[in-house]
C-alpha atoms as one frame of an Amber mdcrd trajectory, in Angstrom:
protein
  27.106 -24.043   9.285  26.058 -24.531  12.891  24.012 -27.687  13.386  20.300
 -26.974  12.884  20.805 -23.455  11.456  17.668 -22.313   9.673  16.009 -19.134
   8.425  12.252 -18.564   8.500  10.914 -16.423   5.639   7.393 -15.057   6.069
   5.664 -14.159   2.816   5.883 -15.978  -0.534   5.607 -13.015  -2.869   8.518
 -12.104  -5.164  10.682 -10.769  -2.329  10.062 -13.677   0.045  10.581 -16.342
  -2.599  13.783 -14.692  -3.824  15.051 -14.373  -0.242  14.362 -18.072   0.343
  15.840 -19.090  -3.000  18.966 -16.955  -2.573  19.520 -18.529   0.846  19.070
 -22.027  -0.560  21.582 -21.270  -3.311  24.032 -20.587  -0.481  23.132 -23.803
   1.325  21.073 -22.255   4.128  18.010 -24.342   5.178  14.781 -22.353   4.918
  11.158 -22.536   6.018   8.962 -20.413   3.737   5.637 -19.432   5.309   2.688
 -17.971   3.390  -0.824 -17.166   4.612  -2.367 -17.717   1.157  -2.757 -21.127
  -0.438  -1.269 -19.917  -3.758   0.379 -16.733  -5.085  -2.111 -13.983  -5.796
  -2.373 -13.108  -9.494  -1.894  -9.354  -9.624  -0.205  -7.364 -12.393   0.499
  -4.409 -10.095   4.288  -4.986  -9.925   5.944  -6.149 -13.129   9.084  -4.086
 -13.848  12.573  -5.470 -13.223  15.261  -2.829 -13.745  18.804  -3.639 -14.998
  20.415  -4.139 -11.543  17.555  -6.472 -10.612  17.973  -8.395 -13.855  21.653
  -8.919 -13.018  20.590 -10.408  -9.667  18.045 -12.655 -11.378  20.786 -13.841
 -13.719  23.062 -14.655 -10.762  20.227 -16.729  -9.288  19.697 -18.621 -12.572
  16.233 -17.087 -12.941  16.746 -14.880 -15.984  15.998 -17.554 -18.580  12.586
 -18.135 -17.011  12.033 -14.391 -16.838  12.805 -13.935 -20.519  10.444 -16.794
 -21.420   7.584 -15.389 -19.326   8.250 -11.661 -19.529   8.695  -8.833 -21.972
  12.003  -7.098 -22.768  11.564  -3.309 -22.699  14.725  -1.248 -23.338  12.841
   1.994 -24.074  10.561   4.211 -21.985   8.729   7.378 -22.994   7.451  10.531
 -21.306   4.295  11.894 -22.917   2.367  15.152 -22.521  -1.341  14.339 -22.449
  -2.733  17.867 -23.126  -0.679  18.357 -26.310  -0.502  14.693 -27.292   3.250
  15.023 -27.840   6.063  12.749 -26.769   8.323  14.732 -24.474  11.326  12.421
 -24.373  12.556   8.964 -25.299  15.025   7.053 -23.131  16.817   3.952 -24.434
  18.972   1.991 -21.987  20.844   0.415 -24.912  22.044   3.860 -26.016  23.849
   4.707 -22.776  27.542   5.421 -23.253  28.264   2.642 -20.764  25.147   0.499
 -20.751  24.552  -2.041 -17.967  25.142  -5.723 -18.630  21.424  -6.158 -19.220
  20.346  -2.944 -21.019  16.598  -3.227 -20.645  13.735  -3.435 -18.192  12.139
  -6.869 -17.958   8.370  -6.743 -17.581   8.006  -9.942 -15.510   4.917  -9.948
 -13.316   5.378 -10.552  -9.599   3.048 -13.552  -9.472   5.029 -15.258 -12.249
   8.269 -14.672 -10.357   6.772 -16.142  -7.189   5.256 -19.164  -8.946   8.499
 -19.925 -10.804  10.588 -19.879  -7.639   7.994 -21.701  -5.539   8.102 -24.606
  -7.956  11.866 -24.866  -7.471  11.678 -24.483  -3.698   9.018 -27.181  -3.341
  11.377 -29.583  -5.107  14.246 -28.652  -2.758  14.667 -30.878   0.294  16.404
 -28.011   2.083  13.307 -25.804   1.955  10.028 -26.472   3.714   7.155 -24.561
   2.111   4.137 -23.932   4.335   1.239 -22.448   2.372  -1.944 -21.484   4.207
   0.002 -20.778   7.400  -0.741 -17.456   9.113   1.789 -15.917  11.502   0.280
 -14.921  14.854   3.279 -14.404  17.130   7.059 -14.130  17.232   9.144 -15.129
  20.264  12.816 -14.164  20.393  15.607 -15.109  22.745  19.372 -14.737  22.615
  19.920 -17.752  20.346  16.742 -18.425  18.361  13.488 -16.984  17.089  10.199
 -18.879  17.059   7.192 -18.268  14.842   3.706 -19.236  15.982   1.480 -20.163
  13.034  -2.177 -20.913  12.509  -2.577 -23.743   9.984  -5.371 -26.046   8.821
  -3.932 -28.649  11.185  -3.992 -26.258  14.132  -1.453 -23.999  15.838   2.182
 -24.930  15.217   5.472 -23.394  16.320   8.660 -23.397  14.259  12.152 -22.318
  15.276  14.960 -20.699  13.342  18.096 -18.642  13.726  16.553 -15.638  11.982
  13.141 -14.629  10.667  12.702 -12.417   7.591   9.420 -10.543   7.203   8.540
 -10.262   3.511   4.822 -10.107   4.214   3.857  -6.839   2.555   2.943  -3.303
   3.515   0.614  -4.468   6.291   3.357  -6.719   7.644   2.450  -8.828  10.660
   6.173  -9.349  11.250   6.808  -5.603  11.457   3.852  -5.135  13.814   4.879
  -7.988  16.105   8.467  -6.702  16.177   7.122  -3.256  17.119   9.032  -1.452
  14.371   7.691   1.969  13.386   6.645   2.511   9.767   7.602   6.119   9.169
   6.170   8.284   6.409   2.775   9.263   5.039  -0.216   8.168   2.976  -1.217
  10.040  -0.179  -4.672  11.646   0.096  -5.744  10.382  -3.326  -6.224   6.719
  -4.144  -4.813   5.143  -7.290  -6.866   3.310  -9.903  -5.347   0.385 -11.818
  -7.047  -0.734 -15.014  -5.903  -3.764 -17.029  -6.891  -4.278 -20.657  -5.767
  -6.604 -23.448  -6.144  -3.837 -26.021  -2.861  -3.067 -27.806  -2.289   0.674
 -27.405   0.547   0.627 -29.940  -2.061  -0.035 -32.634  -3.377   3.458 -31.844
  -0.121   5.290 -31.296   3.206   4.225 -32.800   4.948   6.751 -30.540   4.264
   4.565 -27.493   6.601   1.954 -26.005   6.046  -0.829 -23.482   6.579   1.743
 -20.711   4.949   5.182 -20.900   4.516   8.061 -18.452   1.756  10.547 -19.340
   2.001  13.989 -17.747  -1.282  15.774 -17.065  -2.057  18.502 -14.497  -5.380
  16.892 -13.603  -4.947  13.171 -14.128  -1.528  11.745 -15.080  -1.174   8.101
 -16.094   1.408   5.299 -16.222   0.775   2.936 -19.126   2.836  -0.265 -19.132
   2.634  -3.493 -21.094   3.308  -6.973 -19.689   2.792 -10.432 -21.161  -0.243
 -11.200 -18.993  -1.450 -14.603 -17.725  -1.911 -16.077 -21.208   1.160 -14.453
 -22.780  -0.957 -12.485 -25.237  -0.243  -9.072 -23.730  -1.862  -7.102 -20.929
  -1.663  -3.324 -20.562  -1.802  -1.729 -17.123  -2.951   1.869 -16.724  -2.414
   3.493 -13.312  -3.685   6.984 -12.494  -4.719   9.055  -9.460  -8.230   9.840
  -8.288  -9.675  12.691  -6.270  -9.951  12.103  -2.504 -13.644  13.009  -2.504
 -14.595  10.525  -5.248 -16.557   7.464  -4.103 -15.813   3.859  -5.033 -19.058
   3.709  -6.984 -18.163   6.795  -8.986 -14.603   5.685  -9.749 -15.385   2.068
 -10.586 -18.355   2.706 -12.855 -17.772   1.390 -16.401 -18.467   4.834 -17.863
 -15.840   6.504 -15.650 -13.205   3.882 -16.462 -13.972   4.174 -20.176 -13.716
   7.970 -20.045 -10.377   7.752 -18.248  -8.812   5.544 -20.923 -10.377   7.501
 -23.787  -8.934  10.729 -22.376  -5.382   9.465 -22.816  -5.782   7.216 -25.841
  -8.982   7.993 -27.772 -10.247   5.216 -30.005 -13.382   4.101 -31.814 -15.496
   1.821 -29.656 -15.125   0.942 -25.982 -12.156  -0.667 -24.279 -12.512  -4.262
 -23.106 -11.501  -4.190 -19.429  -9.823  -7.232 -17.858  -9.505  -6.130 -14.210
  -9.844  -2.977 -12.130  -8.441  -2.202  -8.678  -8.624   0.855  -6.425  -6.058
   1.190  -3.668  -4.375   3.582  -1.262  -0.726   4.488  -1.768   1.870   5.104
   0.923   5.401   6.494   1.168   6.817   4.784   4.238  10.096   3.280   5.447
  10.593   1.160   8.551  12.617   2.823  11.306  15.003  -0.148  11.139  15.195
  -3.254   8.977  16.582  -5.406  11.797  15.531  -5.931  15.391  17.209  -8.776
  17.193  16.712 -11.874  15.058  13.848 -10.366  13.090  14.588  -8.737   9.727
  12.445  -6.897   7.207  12.590  -6.826   3.410  10.387  -5.601   0.573   7.072
  -3.915   1.282   7.308  -4.960   4.927  10.265  -2.553   5.138   9.276   0.146
   2.640   6.428   1.173   0.351   6.215   3.889  -2.288   3.958   5.153  -5.057
   4.178   3.155  -8.309   5.469   5.919 -10.605   8.708   4.440 -11.896   8.115
   0.794 -11.013  10.635   0.794  -8.160   8.934  -0.989  -5.264   9.445  -4.645
  -6.171  12.978  -3.915  -7.359  13.974  -2.435  -4.020  12.554  -5.488  -2.268
  14.502  -7.898  -4.458  17.651  -5.881  -3.773  16.907  -6.248  -0.047  16.503
 -10.009  -0.380  19.739 -10.573  -2.283  21.727  -8.271   0.015  20.368  -9.938
   3.143  20.863 -13.499   1.890  24.560 -12.786   1.357  24.934 -11.399   4.871
  23.075 -14.281   6.519  25.300 -16.672   4.582  28.378 -14.890   5.992  26.923
 -15.220   9.494  25.630 -18.802   9.346  28.234 -20.326   7.021  31.176 -17.974
   7.412  31.139 -17.374  11.144  30.917 -13.595  10.778  29.702 -11.539  13.733
  25.992 -11.054  13.236  25.105  -7.642  14.615  27.535  -5.492  12.595  26.479
  -7.173   9.354  22.757  -6.913  10.039  23.104  -3.297  11.132  24.935  -2.640
   7.868  22.116  -4.323   5.946  19.668  -1.913   7.558  21.858   1.119   6.810
  22.441   0.111   3.194  18.882  -0.714   2.300  17.347   2.215   4.210  19.667
   4.570   2.327  18.607   3.001  -0.985  15.021   3.724  -0.023  15.245   7.164
   1.533  17.793   8.695  -0.851  16.655   7.049  -4.069  13.356   5.123  -4.235
  11.347   7.408  -1.961  12.887  10.607  -3.319  12.643   9.543  -6.968   9.105
   8.127  -6.831   7.837  11.269  -5.060   9.558  13.469  -7.642   8.196  11.353
 -10.495   4.645  11.757  -9.210   5.112  15.505  -8.672   6.490  16.043 -12.172
   3.726  14.095 -13.910   0.936  15.779 -11.957   2.317  19.322 -11.569  -0.543
  21.842 -11.729   1.335  25.154 -11.713   1.797  26.052 -15.422   5.246  27.581
 -14.983   6.574  24.753 -12.807   5.003  22.188 -15.123   6.629  23.673 -18.208
   9.994  23.784 -16.449   9.734  20.152 -15.323   8.782  18.907 -18.766  11.579
  20.909 -20.366  14.066  19.284 -17.970  12.875  15.859 -19.084  12.934  16.925
 -22.741  16.555  18.061 -22.453  17.481  14.849 -20.651  16.178  12.905 -23.621
  18.352  14.933 -26.028  21.669  15.313 -24.192  23.722  12.059 -23.916  25.098
  12.836 -20.449  21.713  13.911 -19.087  20.090  10.906 -20.783  22.423   8.499
 -18.981  22.079  10.284 -15.652  18.281  10.188 -15.934  18.323   6.435 -16.594
  20.785   5.889 -13.758  18.275   7.352 -11.318  15.096   6.040 -12.927  16.341
   2.457 -13.273  17.940   2.234  -9.796  21.442   1.800 -11.213  22.746   4.590
  -8.967  20.741   3.303  -5.993  22.471  -0.071  -5.855  25.956   1.389  -6.337
  25.586   3.996  -3.594  23.804   1.740  -1.111  26.274  -1.142  -1.490  29.129
   1.255  -0.702  27.653   2.138   2.713  29.697   0.681   5.548
């Protein structure tokens, strides 16, 4: 490695911490910069699909994930109006199952906290919490990051800078990279509750997709902060509905009762209302600035694909930066290939699949809705269709196709 080689990673969420950790595993010095003082506890992203689990295993993170998370090999599609289960998909029952035949429900804040603890104990990684990026300065040989900290304005220098700082990425804005796509007109409502839905319905699994022409819902279970179980329900709202209307206790109660009626009210842990985007950066590399995770792409949550795609970015990019900094490989062709590979994974798979998932669950036209549900039903019954459905839904195909791009 060239003397003084270093990579700056901006953002200490799951993608940023994995990028930093993957680089450290390859011997690359890292500075990890985060505007917050500690990882934000948010159950919004929690699903790790089989290809992601394989990457976690390679990074020696899987044991921690299994201790903190929830193994979920099965997912169900449900029809809310009839109350019937449309289809059951079991990754273990694939004719050629992946090495890790399950989805691991491991919340993003747990991933970040686990890796941060390791990075803080690593002399080759400097962790700067409470440091806000304000400017990026590039030249032919280096990139500098200007940061606002409690001690004042500081400037750090590295060979490359990776923006893992979320959908509103400061790195992407400073690099003047377009964020192409659109924003959904409706906002999404996330409701967390400790109530165990399986006590109501034995036909549920840890991962459930409810189809409904008016108000579909994703219903997933994770371990939660205390390990006792936390269910997350995500559903759309109407564009004209106000915050006050949507967040009222009566409205939230009615929403949950519609999908899973029960005696007595639900005990709500947290509620969040947020806008949802389908966007991909025009490029994932510009000079010595690189993008990964939500800074590079965002999508609706139907299918739990967003965090996975970001982790795939981080692992892919760490390997290429290792080849450049440790192996002497020519930088530009490799970084251009990173952008091509990961943009294809997004545009051809994550964006396309998450949009289709949302459309299928919320289809209003009776004929189109019946046809879509029948397609899913048949996929659950036919072994070849079953495997193909899982290959798309769990990003198995995405990684294979993207990694083959030259």
